Amino acid sequence: MRCNDGGPANLGLFSDSDLQQPARIEALGPQSRVLRGFALPWIEALLPQLDAVLAAAPFRHMITPGGFTMSVGLSSCGQLGWTTDSNGYRYSPIDPQSQQPWPAMPEVFRQLAEMAADAADFKGFNPDSCLINCYQPGAKMSLHQDKNERDYSAPIVSLSLGLPAIFLFGGQQRGDKSQRVPLLHGDVVVWGGVDRLRYHGVLPLKDGSHSLLGRQRINLTFRHAG
Ligand code: MD3
Ligand code: FE
């Protein structure tokens, strides 16, 4: 008999999610790395914390300064949350919907972000903001740069959950050719240094259903914004 056919896979001492796979690291640019499946061992710990954050600060569709309603639903946790309205894009310590501070960043979020940054050679990342984006089928994010953070020396760490999406990774100018990168549940991407101001976006989400998250993709981006 082979070592793993039939019968219980183990004696219940550990679960499959405890089996850490070797890192599958892909370079997107000189200082951008995709860490395939990096967050899979963390999912069970992350999802209840995510639910708690979203209970206190539900997803909402914000209005761009140009008057368009974003197709992506947004929330945040941590000391600063990213917001947009008719007055512009900015980080705020207060959730404009509740008029209360954003929910605290769960410790397990902060640890995951720090470990992912470390694996991509950005040591000592200490995020003060976690933006939570919710994509339903058809939702997209047009090509843009992230320029609202106070300084660009810290990396940005992004965690993809739920349905897969095609991420567009462009250049330093809007018209530069962009690469299409599929991002799957559990993938983490780290961007910094010379890649920090590259244009990027997300193609319209294809319909489907994810076993844990259902008909949506949730993306968490960790930043040092303040
Ligand atoms: C590359 N979100 O919230 S995260 C955003 O999947 C945003 O929801 C996308 O772009 C999403 O601003 C992509 C990945 C990301 C974030 C920041 C970057 C990629 C980046 C900054 C520079 C270069
Ligand atoms: Fe962005």
PDB file of C-alpha atoms and ligand atoms in Angstrom:
ATOM      1  CA  MET A   1       0.000   0.000   0.000  1.00  0.00           C
ATOM      2  CA  ARG A   2       1.225   3.464  -0.861  1.00  0.00           C
ATOM      3  CA  CYS A   3       1.728   5.840   2.001  1.00  0.00           C
ATOM      4  CA  ASN A   4      -1.332   8.031   1.459  1.00  0.00           C
ATOM      5  CA  ASP A   5      -4.148   6.132  -0.280  1.00  0.00           C
ATOM      6  CA  GLY A   6      -7.424   5.547   1.509  1.00  0.00           C
ATOM      7  CA  GLY A   7      -8.183   5.933   5.193  1.00  0.00           C
ATOM      8  CA  PRO A   8      -7.711   9.065   7.220  1.00  0.00           C
ATOM      9  CA  ALA A   9      -4.828  11.184   5.926  1.00  0.00           C
ATOM     10  CA  ASN A  10      -3.328  11.513   9.402  1.00  0.00           C
ATOM     11  CA  LEU A  11      -4.231  10.889  13.036  1.00  0.00           C
ATOM     12  CA  GLY A  12      -5.842  14.257  13.467  1.00  0.00           C
ATOM     13  CA  LEU A  13      -2.729  15.718  15.019  1.00  0.00           C
ATOM     14  CA  PHE A  14      -2.442  18.341  12.306  1.00  0.00           C
ATOM     15  CA  SER A  15      -4.560  19.517   9.383  1.00  0.00           C
ATOM     16  CA  ASP A  16      -3.653  19.772   5.721  1.00  0.00           C
ATOM     17  CA  SER A  17      -3.426  23.551   6.041  1.00  0.00           C
ATOM     18  CA  ASP A  18      -0.473  23.126   8.406  1.00  0.00           C
ATOM     19  CA  LEU A  19       1.645  21.638   5.613  1.00  0.00           C
ATOM     20  CA  GLN A  20       3.652  24.635   4.468  1.00  0.00           C
ATOM     21  CA  GLN A  21       4.637  24.339   0.803  1.00  0.00           C
ATOM     22  CA  PRO A  22       8.019  25.611  -0.337  1.00  0.00           C
ATOM     23  CA  ALA A  23       7.866  29.257  -1.386  1.00  0.00           C
ATOM     24  CA  ARG A  24       6.975  29.769  -5.040  1.00  0.00           C
ATOM     25  CA  ILE A  25       8.356  33.211  -5.702  1.00  0.00           C
ATOM     26  CA  GLU A  26       7.935  34.957  -9.072  1.00  0.00           C
ATOM     27  CA  ALA A  27       9.602  38.257  -9.970  1.00  0.00           C
ATOM     28  CA  LEU A  28       7.242  40.730 -11.685  1.00  0.00           C
ATOM     29  CA  GLY A  29       9.771  43.547 -11.738  1.00  0.00           C
ATOM     30  CA  PRO A  30      13.129  44.370 -10.133  1.00  0.00           C
ATOM     31  CA  GLN A  31      11.473  44.894  -6.711  1.00  0.00           C
ATOM     32  CA  SER A  32       8.078  43.178  -7.074  1.00  0.00           C
ATOM     33  CA  ARG A  33       7.470  39.583  -6.073  1.00  0.00           C
ATOM     34  CA  VAL A  34       4.454  37.264  -6.263  1.00  0.00           C
ATOM     35  CA  LEU A  35       4.509  34.799  -3.358  1.00  0.00           C
ATOM     36  CA  ARG A  36       2.245  32.043  -4.678  1.00  0.00           C
ATOM     37  CA  GLY A  37       0.029  30.540  -1.970  1.00  0.00           C
ATOM     38  CA  PHE A  38       1.935  32.347   0.778  1.00  0.00           C
ATOM     39  CA  ALA A  39      -1.214  33.045   2.816  1.00  0.00           C
ATOM     40  CA  LEU A  40      -2.847  29.603   2.499  1.00  0.00           C
ATOM     41  CA  PRO A  41      -1.668  28.440   5.960  1.00  0.00           C
ATOM     42  CA  TRP A  42      -3.067  31.694   7.441  1.00  0.00           C
ATOM     43  CA  ILE A  43      -6.556  31.624   5.936  1.00  0.00           C
ATOM     44  CA  GLU A  44      -8.343  29.987   8.879  1.00  0.00           C
ATOM     45  CA  ALA A  45      -6.914  32.583  11.238  1.00  0.00           C
ATOM     46  CA  LEU A  46      -7.505  35.523   8.873  1.00  0.00           C
ATOM     47  CA  LEU A  47     -11.142  35.031   7.826  1.00  0.00           C
ATOM     48  CA  PRO A  48     -12.831  35.431  11.249  1.00  0.00           C
ATOM     49  CA  GLN A  49     -10.775  38.587  11.847  1.00  0.00           C
ATOM     50  CA  LEU A  50     -11.787  39.880   8.425  1.00  0.00           C
ATOM     51  CA  ASP A  51     -15.456  39.220   9.268  1.00  0.00           C
ATOM     52  CA  ALA A  52     -15.102  41.183  12.504  1.00  0.00           C
ATOM     53  CA  VAL A  53     -13.515  44.156  10.719  1.00  0.00           C
ATOM     54  CA  LEU A  54     -16.251  44.159   8.064  1.00  0.00           C
ATOM     55  CA  ALA A  55     -18.991  43.982  10.708  1.00  0.00           C
ATOM     56  CA  ALA A  56     -17.647  47.258  12.157  1.00  0.00           C
ATOM     57  CA  ALA A  57     -16.802  48.877   8.797  1.00  0.00           C
ATOM     58  CA  PRO A  58     -18.916  47.337   6.002  1.00  0.00           C
ATOM     59  CA  PHE A  59     -17.987  47.577   2.315  1.00  0.00           C
ATOM     60  CA  ARG A  60     -19.307  50.683   0.620  1.00  0.00           C
ATOM     61  CA  HIS A  61     -19.072  52.063  -2.931  1.00  0.00           C
ATOM     62  CA  MET A  62     -17.194  55.350  -2.758  1.00  0.00           C
ATOM     63  CA  ILE A  63     -17.409  58.239  -5.219  1.00  0.00           C
ATOM     64  CA  THR A  64     -14.323  59.377  -7.123  1.00  0.00           C
ATOM     65  CA  PRO A  65     -13.450  63.116  -7.280  1.00  0.00           C
ATOM     66  CA  GLY A  66     -14.663  62.944 -10.898  1.00  0.00           C
ATOM     67  CA  GLY A  67     -18.134  61.856  -9.746  1.00  0.00           C
ATOM     68  CA  PHE A  68     -18.000  58.150 -10.660  1.00  0.00           C
ATOM     69  CA  THR A  69     -19.110  55.421  -8.239  1.00  0.00           C
ATOM     70  CA  MET A  70     -16.362  52.817  -7.831  1.00  0.00           C
ATOM     71  CA  SER A  71     -17.388  49.279  -8.867  1.00  0.00           C
ATOM     72  CA  VAL A  72     -15.135  47.924  -6.107  1.00  0.00           C
ATOM     73  CA  GLY A  73     -16.540  48.007  -2.538  1.00  0.00           C
ATOM     74  CA  LEU A  74     -14.090  49.452   0.004  1.00  0.00           C
ATOM     75  CA  SER A  75     -13.345  49.241   3.697  1.00  0.00           C
ATOM     76  CA  SER A  76     -10.227  49.648   5.838  1.00  0.00           C
ATOM     77  CA  CYS A  77      -8.668  48.785   9.149  1.00  0.00           C
ATOM     78  CA  GLY A  78      -5.681  50.174  10.992  1.00  0.00           C
ATOM     79  CA  GLN A  79      -4.772  53.723  12.010  1.00  0.00           C
ATOM     80  CA  LEU A  80      -5.486  55.116   8.548  1.00  0.00           C
ATOM     81  CA  GLY A  81      -8.047  54.187   5.899  1.00  0.00           C
ATOM     82  CA  TRP A  82      -8.076  55.244   2.256  1.00  0.00           C
ATOM     83  CA  THR A  83     -11.158  57.156   1.173  1.00  0.00           C
ATOM     84  CA  THR A  84     -12.422  59.075  -1.813  1.00  0.00           C
ATOM     85  CA  ASP A  85     -15.235  61.582  -2.247  1.00  0.00           C
ATOM     86  CA  SER A  86     -15.910  64.731  -4.265  1.00  0.00           C
ATOM     87  CA  ASN A  87     -13.060  66.456  -2.399  1.00  0.00           C
ATOM     88  CA  GLY A  88     -10.394  63.966  -3.513  1.00  0.00           C
ATOM     89  CA  TYR A  89      -8.455  60.870  -2.518  1.00  0.00           C
ATOM     90  CA  ARG A  90      -6.849  60.731   0.930  1.00  0.00           C
ATOM     91  CA  TYR A  91      -6.072  58.700   4.036  1.00  0.00           C
ATOM     92  CA  SER A  92      -8.186  59.414   7.102  1.00  0.00           C
ATOM     93  CA  PRO A  93      -8.092  58.104  10.698  1.00  0.00           C
ATOM     94  CA  ILE A  94     -11.918  58.264  10.722  1.00  0.00           C
ATOM     95  CA  ASP A  95     -14.367  56.099   8.766  1.00  0.00           C
ATOM     96  CA  PRO A  96     -16.555  58.739   7.041  1.00  0.00           C
ATOM     97  CA  GLN A  97     -19.580  56.405   7.214  1.00  0.00           C
ATOM     98  CA  SER A  98     -19.501  55.656  10.965  1.00  0.00           C
ATOM     99  CA  GLN A  99     -17.633  58.846  11.968  1.00  0.00           C
ATOM    100  CA  GLN A 100     -15.599  56.490  14.219  1.00  0.00           C
ATOM    101  CA  PRO A 101     -11.960  55.400  13.949  1.00  0.00           C
ATOM    102  CA  TRP A 102     -11.432  52.512  11.526  1.00  0.00           C
ATOM    103  CA  PRO A 103     -11.347  49.099  13.267  1.00  0.00           C
ATOM    104  CA  ALA A 104      -7.912  48.184  14.615  1.00  0.00           C
ATOM    105  CA  MET A 105      -5.692  46.106  12.338  1.00  0.00           C
ATOM    106  CA  PRO A 106      -5.859  42.498  13.592  1.00  0.00           C
ATOM    107  CA  GLU A 107      -2.448  41.318  14.786  1.00  0.00           C
ATOM    108  CA  VAL A 108      -2.536  38.329  12.417  1.00  0.00           C
ATOM    109  CA  PHE A 109      -2.952  40.745   9.444  1.00  0.00           C
ATOM    110  CA  ARG A 110       0.089  42.754  10.553  1.00  0.00           C
ATOM    111  CA  GLN A 111       2.178  39.613  11.050  1.00  0.00           C
ATOM    112  CA  LEU A 112       1.291  38.196   7.638  1.00  0.00           C
ATOM    113  CA  ALA A 113       2.183  41.503   5.960  1.00  0.00           C
ATOM    114  CA  GLU A 114       5.492  41.751   7.794  1.00  0.00           C
ATOM    115  CA  MET A 115       6.456  38.137   6.974  1.00  0.00           C
ATOM    116  CA  ALA A 116       5.537  38.539   3.300  1.00  0.00           C
ATOM    117  CA  ALA A 117       7.534  41.768   3.005  1.00  0.00           C
ATOM    118  CA  ASP A 118      10.458  40.018   4.683  1.00  0.00           C
ATOM    119  CA  ALA A 119      10.264  37.134   2.180  1.00  0.00           C
ATOM    120  CA  ALA A 120      10.542  39.735  -0.606  1.00  0.00           C
ATOM    121  CA  ASP A 121      13.580  41.343   1.076  1.00  0.00           C
ATOM    122  CA  PHE A 122      11.801  44.363   2.593  1.00  0.00           C
ATOM    123  CA  LYS A 123      12.757  43.957   6.246  1.00  0.00           C
ATOM    124  CA  GLY A 124      10.813  45.489   9.133  1.00  0.00           C
ATOM    125  CA  PHE A 125       7.617  46.471   7.278  1.00  0.00           C
ATOM    126  CA  ASN A 126       5.192  48.008   9.750  1.00  0.00           C
ATOM    127  CA  PRO A 127       1.869  48.820   8.023  1.00  0.00           C
ATOM    128  CA  ASP A 128      -0.473  51.436   9.506  1.00  0.00           C
ATOM    129  CA  SER A 129      -3.227  50.906   6.941  1.00  0.00           C
ATOM    130  CA  CYS A 130      -5.041  47.940   5.431  1.00  0.00           C
ATOM    131  CA  LEU A 131      -7.369  48.769   2.547  1.00  0.00           C
ATOM    132  CA  ILE A 132      -9.930  46.039   1.851  1.00  0.00           C
ATOM    133  CA  ASN A 133     -11.293  45.880  -1.686  1.00  0.00           C
ATOM    134  CA  CYS A 134     -14.311  43.751  -2.618  1.00  0.00           C
ATOM    135  CA  TYR A 135     -14.809  42.759  -6.264  1.00  0.00           C
ATOM    136  CA  GLN A 136     -18.064  41.215  -7.402  1.00  0.00           C
ATOM    137  CA  PRO A 137     -18.379  39.820 -10.945  1.00  0.00           C
ATOM    138  CA  GLY A 138     -17.760  42.670 -13.410  1.00  0.00           C
ATOM    139  CA  ALA A 139     -15.994  44.941 -10.880  1.00  0.00           C
ATOM    140  CA  LYS A 140     -12.625  46.309 -12.015  1.00  0.00           C
ATOM    141  CA  MET A 141      -9.946  48.797 -11.092  1.00  0.00           C
ATOM    142  CA  SER A 142      -8.674  51.043 -13.866  1.00  0.00           C
ATOM    143  CA  LEU A 143      -4.963  51.617 -14.395  1.00  0.00           C
ATOM    144  CA  HIS A 144      -3.632  53.998 -11.713  1.00  0.00           C
ATOM    145  CA  GLN A 145      -0.658  54.784  -9.463  1.00  0.00           C
ATOM    146  CA  ASP A 146      -0.777  54.687  -5.649  1.00  0.00           C
ATOM    147  CA  LYS A 147       0.411  58.183  -4.703  1.00  0.00           C
ATOM    148  CA  ASN A 148      -1.554  59.099  -1.577  1.00  0.00           C
ATOM    149  CA  GLU A 149       0.973  57.642   0.888  1.00  0.00           C
ATOM    150  CA  ARG A 150       3.266  60.056   2.690  1.00  0.00           C
ATOM    151  CA  ASP A 151       6.482  58.448   1.512  1.00  0.00           C
ATOM    152  CA  TYR A 152       7.154  55.780  -1.048  1.00  0.00           C
ATOM    153  CA  SER A 153      10.048  54.038   0.699  1.00  0.00           C
ATOM    154  CA  ALA A 154       7.837  51.383   2.335  1.00  0.00           C
ATOM    155  CA  PRO A 155       6.589  48.511   0.169  1.00  0.00           C
ATOM    156  CA  ILE A 156       2.916  47.641  -0.399  1.00  0.00           C
ATOM    157  CA  VAL A 157       1.797  44.096   0.389  1.00  0.00           C
ATOM    158  CA  SER A 158      -1.334  42.728  -1.280  1.00  0.00           C
ATOM    159  CA  LEU A 159      -3.274  39.569  -0.351  1.00  0.00           C
ATOM    160  CA  SER A 160      -5.806  38.030  -2.751  1.00  0.00           C
ATOM    161  CA  LEU A 161      -8.765  36.015  -1.413  1.00  0.00           C
ATOM    162  CA  GLY A 162     -11.630  34.268  -3.191  1.00  0.00           C
ATOM    163  CA  LEU A 163     -12.194  34.335  -6.960  1.00  0.00           C
ATOM    164  CA  PRO A 164      -9.172  34.681  -9.249  1.00  0.00           C
ATOM    165  CA  ALA A 165      -8.487  37.981 -11.019  1.00  0.00           C
ATOM    166  CA  ILE A 166      -6.186  39.222 -13.746  1.00  0.00           C
ATOM    167  CA  PHE A 167      -3.890  41.907 -12.367  1.00  0.00           C
ATOM    168  CA  LEU A 168      -2.388  44.430 -14.792  1.00  0.00           C
ATOM    169  CA  PHE A 169       1.163  45.466 -14.010  1.00  0.00           C
ATOM    170  CA  GLY A 170       2.226  48.416 -16.125  1.00  0.00           C
ATOM    171  CA  GLY A 171       5.206  50.717 -16.244  1.00  0.00           C
ATOM    172  CA  GLN A 172       6.136  54.154 -14.941  1.00  0.00           C
ATOM    173  CA  GLN A 173       3.889  55.838 -17.521  1.00  0.00           C
ATOM    174  CA  ARG A 174       0.236  55.154 -18.241  1.00  0.00           C
ATOM    175  CA  GLY A 175       0.876  54.236 -21.871  1.00  0.00           C
ATOM    176  CA  ASP A 176       3.591  51.654 -21.113  1.00  0.00           C
ATOM    177  CA  LYS A 177       2.814  48.050 -21.995  1.00  0.00           C
ATOM    178  CA  SER A 178       1.385  46.085 -19.043  1.00  0.00           C
ATOM    179  CA  GLN A 179       1.806  42.443 -18.107  1.00  0.00           C
ATOM    180  CA  ARG A 180      -1.237  40.353 -17.114  1.00  0.00           C
ATOM    181  CA  VAL A 181      -0.743  38.393 -13.907  1.00  0.00           C
ATOM    182  CA  PRO A 182      -3.392  35.957 -12.639  1.00  0.00           C
ATOM    183  CA  LEU A 183      -3.805  36.301  -8.857  1.00  0.00           C
ATOM    184  CA  LEU A 184      -5.378  33.395  -6.983  1.00  0.00           C
ATOM    185  CA  HIS A 185      -6.763  32.825  -3.494  1.00  0.00           C
ATOM    186  CA  GLY A 186      -3.852  32.909  -1.040  1.00  0.00           C
ATOM    187  CA  ASP A 187      -1.383  34.683  -3.328  1.00  0.00           C
ATOM    188  CA  VAL A 188       0.530  37.592  -1.819  1.00  0.00           C
ATOM    189  CA  VAL A 189       2.303  40.277  -3.858  1.00  0.00           C
ATOM    190  CA  VAL A 190       4.942  42.681  -2.557  1.00  0.00           C
ATOM    191  CA  TRP A 191       5.814  45.892  -4.455  1.00  0.00           C
ATOM    192  CA  GLY A 192       8.400  48.449  -3.527  1.00  0.00           C
ATOM    193  CA  GLY A 193      11.501  50.394  -4.419  1.00  0.00           C
ATOM    194  CA  VAL A 194      11.779  51.167  -8.111  1.00  0.00           C
ATOM    195  CA  ASP A 195       8.410  49.431  -8.770  1.00  0.00           C
ATOM    196  CA  ARG A 196       6.485  51.397  -6.152  1.00  0.00           C
ATOM    197  CA  LEU A 197       4.976  53.945  -8.568  1.00  0.00           C
ATOM    198  CA  ARG A 198       4.236  51.633 -11.470  1.00  0.00           C
ATOM    199  CA  TYR A 199       0.774  51.824 -13.014  1.00  0.00           C
ATOM    200  CA  HIS A 200      -1.466  48.885 -12.158  1.00  0.00           C
ATOM    201  CA  GLY A 201      -5.101  47.765 -12.285  1.00  0.00           C
ATOM    202  CA  VAL A 202      -7.453  44.804 -12.235  1.00  0.00           C
ATOM    203  CA  LEU A 203      -9.498  43.495 -15.206  1.00  0.00           C
ATOM    204  CA  PRO A 204     -13.276  43.018 -14.729  1.00  0.00           C
ATOM    205  CA  LEU A 205     -13.831  40.047 -12.413  1.00  0.00           C
ATOM    206  CA  LYS A 206     -15.055  36.912 -14.170  1.00  0.00           C
ATOM    207  CA  ASP A 207     -18.108  35.271 -12.598  1.00  0.00           C
ATOM    208  CA  GLY A 208     -17.620  32.131 -10.553  1.00  0.00           C
ATOM    209  CA  SER A 209     -17.957  30.783  -7.050  1.00  0.00           C
ATOM    210  CA  HIS A 210     -15.170  30.236  -4.524  1.00  0.00           C
ATOM    211  CA  SER A 211     -15.579  27.504  -1.899  1.00  0.00           C
ATOM    212  CA  LEU A 212     -14.849  29.826   1.053  1.00  0.00           C
ATOM    213  CA  LEU A 213     -15.674  33.311  -0.247  1.00  0.00           C
ATOM    214  CA  GLY A 214     -18.494  32.708  -2.757  1.00  0.00           C
ATOM    215  CA  ARG A 215     -19.004  35.075  -5.714  1.00  0.00           C
ATOM    216  CA  GLN A 216     -16.377  37.638  -4.872  1.00  0.00           C
ATOM    217  CA  ARG A 217     -12.713  38.503  -4.679  1.00  0.00           C
ATOM    218  CA  ILE A 218     -11.410  40.336  -1.630  1.00  0.00           C
ATOM    219  CA  ASN A 219      -8.017  42.050  -1.796  1.00  0.00           C
ATOM    220  CA  LEU A 220      -6.204  43.420   1.233  1.00  0.00           C
ATOM    221  CA  THR A 221      -3.434  45.974   0.671  1.00  0.00           C
ATOM    222  CA  PHE A 222      -1.107  46.795   3.528  1.00  0.00           C
ATOM    223  CA  ARG A 223       0.679  50.131   3.454  1.00  0.00           C
ATOM    224  CA  HIS A 224       2.669  52.515   5.525  1.00  0.00           C
ATOM    225  CA  ALA A 225       0.555  55.548   4.666  1.00  0.00           C
ATOM    226  CA  GLY A 226       1.187  58.066   7.450  1.00  0.00           C
TER     227      GLY A 226
HETATM  228  C1  MD3 B   1       1.800  47.846  -7.869  1.00  0.00           C
HETATM  229  N1  MD3 B   1      -5.654  47.249  -5.592  1.00  0.00           N
HETATM  230  O1  MD3 B   1      -6.118  49.245  -3.876  1.00  0.00           O
HETATM  231  S1  MD3 B   1      -3.345  45.317  -5.186  1.00  0.00           S
HETATM  232  C2  MD3 B   1      -5.349  49.494  -4.819  1.00  0.00           C
HETATM  233  O2  MD3 B   1      -6.197  43.900  -6.419  1.00  0.00           O
HETATM  234  C3  MD3 B   1      -5.088  48.434  -5.821  1.00  0.00           C
HETATM  235  O3  MD3 B   1      -7.404  45.344  -5.379  1.00  0.00           O
HETATM  236  C4  MD3 B   1      -5.538  46.148  -6.515  1.00  0.00           C
HETATM  237  O4  MD3 B   1      -4.425  48.677  -6.765  1.00  0.00           O
HETATM  238  C5  MD3 B   1      -6.437  45.038  -6.063  1.00  0.00           C
HETATM  239  O5  MD3 B   1      -4.754  50.570  -4.962  1.00  0.00           O
HETATM  240  C6  MD3 B   1      -4.148  45.693  -6.691  1.00  0.00           C
HETATM  241  C7  MD3 B   1      -1.749  45.330  -5.754  1.00  0.00           C
HETATM  242  C8  MD3 B   1      -0.980  46.604  -5.832  1.00  0.00           C
HETATM  243  C9  MD3 B   1      -1.107  47.618  -4.927  1.00  0.00           C
HETATM  244  C10 MD3 B   1      -0.271  48.704  -5.001  1.00  0.00           C
HETATM  245  C11 MD3 B   1       0.704  48.802  -5.980  1.00  0.00           C
HETATM  246  C12 MD3 B   1      -0.034  46.701  -6.809  1.00  0.00           C
HETATM  247  C13 MD3 B   1       0.821  47.784  -6.895  1.00  0.00           C
HETATM  248  C14 MD3 B   1       1.607  49.890  -6.061  1.00  0.00           C
HETATM  249  C15 MD3 B   1       2.566  49.928  -7.032  1.00  0.00           C
HETATM  250  C16 MD3 B   1       2.673  48.914  -7.940  1.00  0.00           C
HETATM  251 FE    FE B   2      -3.408  50.589  -6.474  1.00  0.00          FE
END
